[in-house]
XYZ file of C-alpha atoms in Angstrom:
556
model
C 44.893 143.871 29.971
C 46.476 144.941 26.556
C 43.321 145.363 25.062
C 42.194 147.283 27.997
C 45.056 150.062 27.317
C 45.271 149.874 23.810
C 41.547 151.077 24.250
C 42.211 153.554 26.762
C 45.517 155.655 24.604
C 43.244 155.538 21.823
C 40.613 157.107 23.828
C 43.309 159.958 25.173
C 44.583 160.609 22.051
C 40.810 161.097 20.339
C 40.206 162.979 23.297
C 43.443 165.617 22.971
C 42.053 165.964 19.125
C 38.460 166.538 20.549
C 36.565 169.980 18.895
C 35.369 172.537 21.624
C 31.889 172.605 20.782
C 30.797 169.420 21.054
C 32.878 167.326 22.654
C 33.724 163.820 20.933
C 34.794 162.107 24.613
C 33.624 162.473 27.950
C 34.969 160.918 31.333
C 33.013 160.604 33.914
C 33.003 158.052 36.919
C 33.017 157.015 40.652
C 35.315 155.315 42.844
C 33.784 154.088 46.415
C 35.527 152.234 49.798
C 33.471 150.487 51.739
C 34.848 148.196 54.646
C 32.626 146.833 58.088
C 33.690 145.440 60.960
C 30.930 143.000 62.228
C 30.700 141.493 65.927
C 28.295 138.693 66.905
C 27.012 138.128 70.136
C 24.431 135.207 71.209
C 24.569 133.792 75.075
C 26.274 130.269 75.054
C 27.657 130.036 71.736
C 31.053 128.762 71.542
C 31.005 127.224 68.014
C 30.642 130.036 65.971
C 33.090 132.661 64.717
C 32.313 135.882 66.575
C 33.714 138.621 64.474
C 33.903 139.146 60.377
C 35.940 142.070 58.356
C 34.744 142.697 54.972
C 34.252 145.125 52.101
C 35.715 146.152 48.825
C 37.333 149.050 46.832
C 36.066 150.109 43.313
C 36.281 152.491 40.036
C 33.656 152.899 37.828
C 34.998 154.752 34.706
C 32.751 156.171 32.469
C 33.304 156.742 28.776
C 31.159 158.449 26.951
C 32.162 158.393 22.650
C 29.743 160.538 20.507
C 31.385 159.479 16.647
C 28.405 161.870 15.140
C 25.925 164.683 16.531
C 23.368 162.061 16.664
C 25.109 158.881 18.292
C 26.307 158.372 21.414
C 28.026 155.486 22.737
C 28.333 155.110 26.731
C 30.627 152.370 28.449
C 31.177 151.804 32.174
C 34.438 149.736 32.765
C 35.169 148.617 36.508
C 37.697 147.530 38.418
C 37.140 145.901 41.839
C 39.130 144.774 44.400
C 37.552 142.514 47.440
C 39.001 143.843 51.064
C 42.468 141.280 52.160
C 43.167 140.906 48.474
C 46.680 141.562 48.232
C 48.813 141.940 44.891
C 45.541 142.102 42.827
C 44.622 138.885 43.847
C 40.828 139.386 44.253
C 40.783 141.805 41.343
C 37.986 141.393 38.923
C 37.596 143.285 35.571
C 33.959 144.285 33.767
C 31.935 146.048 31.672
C 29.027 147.263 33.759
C 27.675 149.453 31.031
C 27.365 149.337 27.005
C 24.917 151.457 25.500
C 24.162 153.442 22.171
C 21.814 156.141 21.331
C 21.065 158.179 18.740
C 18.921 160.170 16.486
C 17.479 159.223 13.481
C 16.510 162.480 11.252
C 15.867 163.872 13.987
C 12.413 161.957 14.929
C 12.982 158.820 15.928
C 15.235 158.127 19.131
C 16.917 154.786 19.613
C 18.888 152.812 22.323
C 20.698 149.911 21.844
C 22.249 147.786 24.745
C 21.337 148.228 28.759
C 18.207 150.210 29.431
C 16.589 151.010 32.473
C 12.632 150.416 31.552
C 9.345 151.171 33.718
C 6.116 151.500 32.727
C 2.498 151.467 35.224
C 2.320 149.143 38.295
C 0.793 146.629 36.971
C 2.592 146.316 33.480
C 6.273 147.059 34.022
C 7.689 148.181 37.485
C 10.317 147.388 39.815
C 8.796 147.481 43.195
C 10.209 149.132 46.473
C 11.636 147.799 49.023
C 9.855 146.519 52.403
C 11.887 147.289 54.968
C 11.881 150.776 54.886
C 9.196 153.826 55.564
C 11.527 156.744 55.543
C 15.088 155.977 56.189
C 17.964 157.948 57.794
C 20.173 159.665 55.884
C 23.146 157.108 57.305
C 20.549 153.993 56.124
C 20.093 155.391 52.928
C 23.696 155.976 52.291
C 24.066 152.257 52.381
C 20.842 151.675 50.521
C 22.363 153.876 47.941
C 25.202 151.184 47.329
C 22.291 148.494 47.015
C 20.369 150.639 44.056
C 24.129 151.193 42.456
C 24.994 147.519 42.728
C 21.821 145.983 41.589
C 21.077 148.693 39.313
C 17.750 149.980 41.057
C 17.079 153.351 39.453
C 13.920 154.378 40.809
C 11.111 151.347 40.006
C 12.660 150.764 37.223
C 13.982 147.459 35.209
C 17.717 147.422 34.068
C 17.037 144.835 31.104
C 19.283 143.951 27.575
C 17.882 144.890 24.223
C 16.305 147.951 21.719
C 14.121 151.068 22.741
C 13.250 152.944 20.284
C 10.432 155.898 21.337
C 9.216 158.718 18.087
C 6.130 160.621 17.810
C 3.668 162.757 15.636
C 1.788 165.970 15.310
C -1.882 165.609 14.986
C -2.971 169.194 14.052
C -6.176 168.612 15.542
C -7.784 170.873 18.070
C -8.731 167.506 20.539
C -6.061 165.456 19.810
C -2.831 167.662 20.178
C -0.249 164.808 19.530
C 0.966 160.858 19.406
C 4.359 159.450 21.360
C 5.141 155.804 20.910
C 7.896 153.936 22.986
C 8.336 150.098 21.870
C 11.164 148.000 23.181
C 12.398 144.426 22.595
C 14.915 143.022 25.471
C 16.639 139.347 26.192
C 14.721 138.518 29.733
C 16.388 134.836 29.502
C 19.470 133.109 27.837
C 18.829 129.183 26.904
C 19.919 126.630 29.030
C 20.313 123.038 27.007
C 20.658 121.222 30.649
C 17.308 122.418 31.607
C 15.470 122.688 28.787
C 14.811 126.104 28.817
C 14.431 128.512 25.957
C 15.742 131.815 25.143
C 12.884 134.377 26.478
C 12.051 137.518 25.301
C 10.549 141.037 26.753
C 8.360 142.935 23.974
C 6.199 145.811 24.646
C 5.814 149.563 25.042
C 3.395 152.367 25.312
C 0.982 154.189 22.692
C 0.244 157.903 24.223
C -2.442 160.200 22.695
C -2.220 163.440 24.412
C -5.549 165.589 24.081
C -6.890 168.814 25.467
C -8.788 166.886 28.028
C -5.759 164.826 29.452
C -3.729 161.586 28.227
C -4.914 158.412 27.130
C -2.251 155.634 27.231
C -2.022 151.801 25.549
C 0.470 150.035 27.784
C 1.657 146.213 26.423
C 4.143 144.309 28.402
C 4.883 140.645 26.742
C 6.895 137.810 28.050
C 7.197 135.148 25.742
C 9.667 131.847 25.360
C 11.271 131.831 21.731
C 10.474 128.285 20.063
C 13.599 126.391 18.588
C 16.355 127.391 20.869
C 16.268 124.629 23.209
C 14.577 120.987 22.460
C 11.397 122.672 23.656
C 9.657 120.688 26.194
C 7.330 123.998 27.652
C 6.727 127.279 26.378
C 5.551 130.308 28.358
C 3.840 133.089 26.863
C 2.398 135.891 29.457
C 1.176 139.397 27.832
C -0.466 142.018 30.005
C -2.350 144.810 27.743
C -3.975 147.818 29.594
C -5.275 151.199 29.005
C -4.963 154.210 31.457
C -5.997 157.942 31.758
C -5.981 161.160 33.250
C -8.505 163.698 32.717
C -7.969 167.231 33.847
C -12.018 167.648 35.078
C -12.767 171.356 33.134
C -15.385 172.719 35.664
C -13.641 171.618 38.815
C -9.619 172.299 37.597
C -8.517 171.255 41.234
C -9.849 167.526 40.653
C -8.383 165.104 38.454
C -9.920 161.810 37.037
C -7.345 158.778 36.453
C -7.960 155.034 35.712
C -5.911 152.161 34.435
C -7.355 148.977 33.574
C -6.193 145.967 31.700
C -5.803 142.434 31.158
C -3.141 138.982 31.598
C -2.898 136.412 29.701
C -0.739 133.146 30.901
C -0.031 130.877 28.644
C 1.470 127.453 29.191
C 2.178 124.965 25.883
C 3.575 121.438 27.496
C 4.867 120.147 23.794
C 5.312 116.893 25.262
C 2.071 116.109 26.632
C 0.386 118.029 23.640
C -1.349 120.064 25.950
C -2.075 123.694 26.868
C -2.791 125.765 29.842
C -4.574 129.230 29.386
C -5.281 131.671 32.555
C -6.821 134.714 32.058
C -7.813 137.433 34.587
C -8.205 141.268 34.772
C -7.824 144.148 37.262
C -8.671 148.335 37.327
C -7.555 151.293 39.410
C -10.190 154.353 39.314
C -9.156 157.417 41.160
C -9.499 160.705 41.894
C -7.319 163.463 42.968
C -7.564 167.098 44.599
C -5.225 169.582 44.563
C -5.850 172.938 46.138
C -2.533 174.158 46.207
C 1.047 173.199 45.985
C 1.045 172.731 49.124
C -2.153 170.065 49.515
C -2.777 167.013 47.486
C -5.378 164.219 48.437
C -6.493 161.093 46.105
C -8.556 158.254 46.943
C -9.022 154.699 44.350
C -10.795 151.980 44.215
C -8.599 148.657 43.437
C -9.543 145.860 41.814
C -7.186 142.880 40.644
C -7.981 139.341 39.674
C -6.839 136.604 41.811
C -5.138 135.053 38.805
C -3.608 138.419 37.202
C 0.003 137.572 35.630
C 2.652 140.506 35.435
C 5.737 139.396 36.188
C 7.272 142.410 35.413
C 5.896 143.766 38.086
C 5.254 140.965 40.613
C 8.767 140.542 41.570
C 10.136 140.976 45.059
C 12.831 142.878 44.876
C 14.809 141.613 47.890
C 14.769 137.815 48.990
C 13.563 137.734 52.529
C 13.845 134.009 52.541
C 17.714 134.019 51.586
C 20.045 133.728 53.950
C 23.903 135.690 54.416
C 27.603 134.201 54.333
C 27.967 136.704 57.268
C 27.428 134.650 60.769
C 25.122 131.902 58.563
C 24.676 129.843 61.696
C 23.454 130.702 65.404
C 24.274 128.505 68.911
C 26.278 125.498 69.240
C 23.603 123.352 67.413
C 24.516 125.474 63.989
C 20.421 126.524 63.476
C 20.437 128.294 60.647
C 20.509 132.358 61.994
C 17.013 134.689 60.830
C 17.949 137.712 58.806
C 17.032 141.052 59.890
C 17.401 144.721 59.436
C 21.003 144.972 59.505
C 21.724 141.741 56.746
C 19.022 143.664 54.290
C 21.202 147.095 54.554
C 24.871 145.667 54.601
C 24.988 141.799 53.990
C 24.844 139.772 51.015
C 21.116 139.002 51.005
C 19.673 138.253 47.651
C 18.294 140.717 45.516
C 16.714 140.580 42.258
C 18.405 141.719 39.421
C 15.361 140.894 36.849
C 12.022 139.469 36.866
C 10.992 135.304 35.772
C 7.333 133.841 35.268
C 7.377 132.945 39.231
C 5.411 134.917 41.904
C 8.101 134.457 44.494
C 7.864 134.023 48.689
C 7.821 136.981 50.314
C 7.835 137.640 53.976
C 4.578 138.401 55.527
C 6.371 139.848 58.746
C 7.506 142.884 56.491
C 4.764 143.057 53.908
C 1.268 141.163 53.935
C -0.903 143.305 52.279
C 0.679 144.037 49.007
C 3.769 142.254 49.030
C 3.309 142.599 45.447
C 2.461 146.018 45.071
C -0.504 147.237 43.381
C -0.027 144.500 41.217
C -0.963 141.855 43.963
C -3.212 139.666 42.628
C -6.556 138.830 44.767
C -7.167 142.324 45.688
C -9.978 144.504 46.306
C -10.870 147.742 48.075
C -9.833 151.317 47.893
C -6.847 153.532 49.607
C -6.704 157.195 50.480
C -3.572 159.017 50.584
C -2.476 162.503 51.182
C 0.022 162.729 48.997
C 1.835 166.119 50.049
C 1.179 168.775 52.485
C 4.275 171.724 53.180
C 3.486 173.650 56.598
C 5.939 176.657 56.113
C 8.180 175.082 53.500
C 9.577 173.278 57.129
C 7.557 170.681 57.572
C 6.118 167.806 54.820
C 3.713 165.150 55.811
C 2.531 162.278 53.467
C 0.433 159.077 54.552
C -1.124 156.359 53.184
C -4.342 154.501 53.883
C -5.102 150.935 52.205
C -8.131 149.070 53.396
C -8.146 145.584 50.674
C -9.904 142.066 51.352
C -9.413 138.843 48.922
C -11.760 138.618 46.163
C -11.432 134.737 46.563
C -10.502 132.570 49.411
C -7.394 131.401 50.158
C -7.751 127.575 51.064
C -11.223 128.006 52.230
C -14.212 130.043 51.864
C -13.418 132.869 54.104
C -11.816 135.822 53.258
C -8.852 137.869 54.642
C -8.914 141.214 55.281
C -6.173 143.714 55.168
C -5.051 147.153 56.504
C -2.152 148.883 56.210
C -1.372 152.954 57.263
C 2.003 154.540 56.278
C 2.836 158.134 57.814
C 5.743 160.433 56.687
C 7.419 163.188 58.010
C 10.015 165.502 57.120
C 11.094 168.457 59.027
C 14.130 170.971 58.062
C 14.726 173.976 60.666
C 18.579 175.930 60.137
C 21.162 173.093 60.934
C 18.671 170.509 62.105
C 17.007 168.285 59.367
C 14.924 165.081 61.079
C 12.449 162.840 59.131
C 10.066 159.663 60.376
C 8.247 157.434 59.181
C 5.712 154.473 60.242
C 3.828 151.659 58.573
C 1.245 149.018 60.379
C -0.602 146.392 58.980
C -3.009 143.864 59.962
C -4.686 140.821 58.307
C -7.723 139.127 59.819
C -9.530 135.772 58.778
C -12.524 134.039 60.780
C -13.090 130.622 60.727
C -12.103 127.369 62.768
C -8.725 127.284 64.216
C -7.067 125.449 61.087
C -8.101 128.497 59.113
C -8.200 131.683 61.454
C -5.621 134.293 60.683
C -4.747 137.621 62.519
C -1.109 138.880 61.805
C -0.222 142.678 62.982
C 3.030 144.020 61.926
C 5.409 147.406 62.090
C 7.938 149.290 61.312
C 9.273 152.958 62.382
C 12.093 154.706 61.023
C 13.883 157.828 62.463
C 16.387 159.733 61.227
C 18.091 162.791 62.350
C 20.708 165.188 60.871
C 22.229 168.126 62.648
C 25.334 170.342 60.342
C 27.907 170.715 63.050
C 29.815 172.804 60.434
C 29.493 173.296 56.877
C 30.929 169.778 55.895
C 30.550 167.796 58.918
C 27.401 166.387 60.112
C 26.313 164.330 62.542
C 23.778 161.816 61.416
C 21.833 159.742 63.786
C 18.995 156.796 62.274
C 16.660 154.065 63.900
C 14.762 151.243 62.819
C 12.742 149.691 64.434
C 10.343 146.257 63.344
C 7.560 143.981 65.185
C 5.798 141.478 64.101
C 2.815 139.745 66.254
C 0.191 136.410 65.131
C -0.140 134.110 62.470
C -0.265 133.783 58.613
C -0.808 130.868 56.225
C 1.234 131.593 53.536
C 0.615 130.124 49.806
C 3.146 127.674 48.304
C 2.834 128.144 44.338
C 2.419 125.503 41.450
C 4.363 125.502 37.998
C 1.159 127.548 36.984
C 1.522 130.155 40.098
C -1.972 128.351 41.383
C -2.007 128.138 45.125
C -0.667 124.511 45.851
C -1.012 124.426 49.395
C -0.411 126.914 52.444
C 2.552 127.007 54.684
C 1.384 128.064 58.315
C 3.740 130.302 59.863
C 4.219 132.447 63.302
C 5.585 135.646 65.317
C 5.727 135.182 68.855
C 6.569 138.565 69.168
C 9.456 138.958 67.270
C 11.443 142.235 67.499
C 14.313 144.192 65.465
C 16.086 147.207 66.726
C 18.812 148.828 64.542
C 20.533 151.763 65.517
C 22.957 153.573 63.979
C 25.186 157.167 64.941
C 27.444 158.309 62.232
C 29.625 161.001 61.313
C 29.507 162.540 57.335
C 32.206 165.038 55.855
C 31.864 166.298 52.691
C 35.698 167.201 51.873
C 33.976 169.356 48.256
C 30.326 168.450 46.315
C 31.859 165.342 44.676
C 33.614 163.811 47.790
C 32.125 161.961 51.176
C 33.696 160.342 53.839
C 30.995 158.583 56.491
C 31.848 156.610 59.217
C 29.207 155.144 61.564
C 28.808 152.394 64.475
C 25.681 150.611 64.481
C 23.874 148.011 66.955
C 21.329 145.556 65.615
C 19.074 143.043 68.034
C 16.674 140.437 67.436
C 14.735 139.005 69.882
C 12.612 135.832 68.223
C 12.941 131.925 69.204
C 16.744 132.428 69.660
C 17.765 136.517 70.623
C 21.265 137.592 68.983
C 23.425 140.911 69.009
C 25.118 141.925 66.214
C 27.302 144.927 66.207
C 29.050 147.385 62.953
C 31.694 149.596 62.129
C 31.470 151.255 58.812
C 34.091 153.345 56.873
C 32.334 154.177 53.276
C 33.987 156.802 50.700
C 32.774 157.979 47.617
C 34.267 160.077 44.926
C 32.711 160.983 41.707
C 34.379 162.657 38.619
């Protein structure tokens, strides 16, 4: 705590001394509330506690020190207090930011400390989530404090380490120019009880940018470093690709892209003095139209191997298999309760913070198709989307079409095939803003009865906003989820081979979440919202949960 204010009268005074121009410190910052009330309500239970009050207060101080016109040094200290802890007794201190950046004769840009790094689909990319189309502004307010939390900006990676991106005039009447971006990051600390060695995350991009478009080198490595454990196994896995985008010159409204590439996983068991190599490969060829700013279509053919390795970007972002502290149990027999809609938005489910060498479970009732993303491996087939189309600056639409089918079988000789269609909408007229949004799959498989597969799944989202005043509004949302059949799900080796397949089924099973809120904006930095919300499941065992939320945000 000394240290703490030592650091902060320092910071004042250097601040009071501070030049006009360019100022040596910044403050910047948030501070959020967030408390819910939670009811449970299941027929017949009298063993479980019924009602749960929870939340937290925090500041999120921002500091940002530049000692030089060319370095800047950014720190985020928090402070964070749990809801019921009195006297500072559930207080916890933290750095949730360190970096620095700067110029080097002005040409070559570093960053030293926490960066946020994405690169294509298949290479580097933090993949969206899967219970969502096109939330309600009172859902994404909540999903908001998810992103901030877990540090989800965008699809990108926050990850520990060196960027360093420079680049170079060509002078050349083709090639106009060069940008390279390389970055070396700490994926994995070593654990001596385990074995397991420090890992590493090396890569970047090469860019050549000509007058017909840009040609890109993308390189995503994630490699164990020898020596920092007893080393018993060592995992290499590098992922190099190549993408472009052509700008056609006789048809300007049509654009050519592709991105192709290849893994390589490598497994070195020192003690059995032997070594595992899997290799696969995968491409994405499409083409776009664009007639106007107001119309843009694209269709591509997919192709990935069914032993591609990214784990950079095969990572489920949320857990679907985890369970919550909030009402853990369901009925007087203590069966462990299903997580739904509601626990993804508000409870402590568990999300990924970073990515490992494992392709993890996933839930087939929310994503079957690409639970992956395009980075699924075992796909083939082609999508069609309409990317954007503006009726009257009122009204957007956007869907999505993916028809896919195994290149290989999955535990026999048959293959499954996949569909999924998204739909968006988004419609702003005076005080009335409302947006939906709905995704269906399906996944077939003939075959005897052991092997026969057909799943159908859905989700809607609805949202409404209506300004009763200039700072109050009244924000209404609605989810909505089924899921219908049967799936066999694969149950991975240490070499993320399909080991065997785990049948599971949905008799039916149905989510409803609704939510009606109030928002006031007391000025553009400050937001009070307050909502009730009512969540049902109806599956082997139906339950009722009900929520009161209070969340306020300041930033500064």
């Amino acid at each position: 705590m000394r240290l703490i204010g030592i650091c902060f009268c320092v910071l004042i005074a250097i601040n009071l001394e501070a030049q006009e121009r360019v100022k040596k410190v910044e403050f910047y910052g948030i501070a959020k509330t967030n408390v819910l009330h939670q009811s449970y309500d299941v027929e017949g239970d009298t063993t479980n506690i019924s009602k749960a009050n929870y939340g937290h207060s925090l500041i999120d101080l921002g500091i940002l020190l530049r000692p030089t016109t060319s370095t800047e040094v950014a720190v985020e200290l928090r402070i964070r207090n749990e809801l019921g802890g009195f006297w500072g007794s559930s207080v916890t201190y933290g750095i949730r930011r360190l970096t620095l950046k700067g110029v080097v004769n002005d040409a070559i840009r570093y960053k030293i400390g926490d960066l946020d790094l994405e690169m294509t689909p298949y290479t580097l990319y933090n993949s969206g989530y899967q219970d969502l189309v096109n939330e309600a502004t009172v859902f994404q307010m909540a999903r908001e404090i998810i992103d901030y939390e877990y540090y989800f900006t965008g699809n990108a990676w926050r990850q520990q380490g060196i960027q360093s991106d420079f680049g170079f005039e060509l002078n050349n009447n083709t090639f106009k120019s060069l940008d390279v971006n390389v970055f070396s990051t700490r994926n994995r600390t070593p654990d001596f009880n385990s074995a397991s060695p420090e890992r590493l995350f090396t890569g970047g991009q090469l860019a050549l940018n000509t007058t017909y478009g840009q040609l890109k080198f993308h390189s995503a490595n994630l490699h164990d470093l020898k020596n920092t454990v007893n080393d018993i196994m060592l995992y290499q896995n590098s992922v190099n690709s190549l993408s472009a985008r052509v700008q056609l010159p006789d048809i300007p409204k049509f654009t050519l892209d592709y991105e192709g590439g290849i893994s390589k996983a490598n497994y070195d068991d020192l003690v059995a003095d032997e070594q595992i190599t899997i290799n696969d490969y995968y491409w994405n060829l499409g083409l776009s139209y664009a007639s106007s700013d107001k119309l843009k279509i694209r269709i591509n053919a997919i192709n990935t191997g069914p032993q591609f390795r990214s784990p950079a970007a095969q990572t489920v972002r949320l857990g679907y298999s985890s369970s919550s502290n909030i009402f853990p149990t369901i009925g007087n027999d203590l069966s462990i309760r299903k997580m739904g809609l509601l626990d993804y938005l508000y409870n402590d489910v568990k999300y990924n913070r970073t990515f490992d060498d494992r392709l993890d479970l996933y839930n087939p009732a929310f994503s079957n198709v690409l639970p992956y993303g395009l980075a699924t491996p075992n796909r083939k087939g082609f999508s069609l989307s309409l990317e954007e189309y503006k009726i009257e600056d009122k009204l957007e639409l956007s869907s999505h079409v993916h028809v896919v089918s195994e290149i290989v079988g999955s535990g026999t000789t048959n293959l499954k095939s996949f569909f999924k269609a998204t739909a968006k909408a988004n419609y702003h007229y005076k005080k009335w803003s409302v947006n939906a949004g709905l995704t269906h799959e399906s996944t077939t498989r003939d075959g005897d009865s052991f092997e026969a597969i057909d799943l159908s799944i859905m989700l809607f989202d609805f949202g409404l906003d209506f300004n009763i005043s200039e700072n109050i509004a009244l924000l209404l949302g609605s989810k909505y989820h089924t899921a219908n059949g049967n799936e066999l799900v694969a149950i991975y080796d240490n070499y993320n081979n399909p080991l065997l397949f785990e049948p599971v089924s949905f008799n039916d099973n149905k989510q409803m979440l609704n939510s009606l809120g109030f928002m006031v904006e007391f000025n553009e930095r400050s937001t009070l919202t307050a909502s009730a919300s009512t969540f049902s499941q109806v599956d082997e065992r139906d339950y009722k949960l009900n929520q009161f939320q209070i969340l306020y945000r300041l930033n500064f």
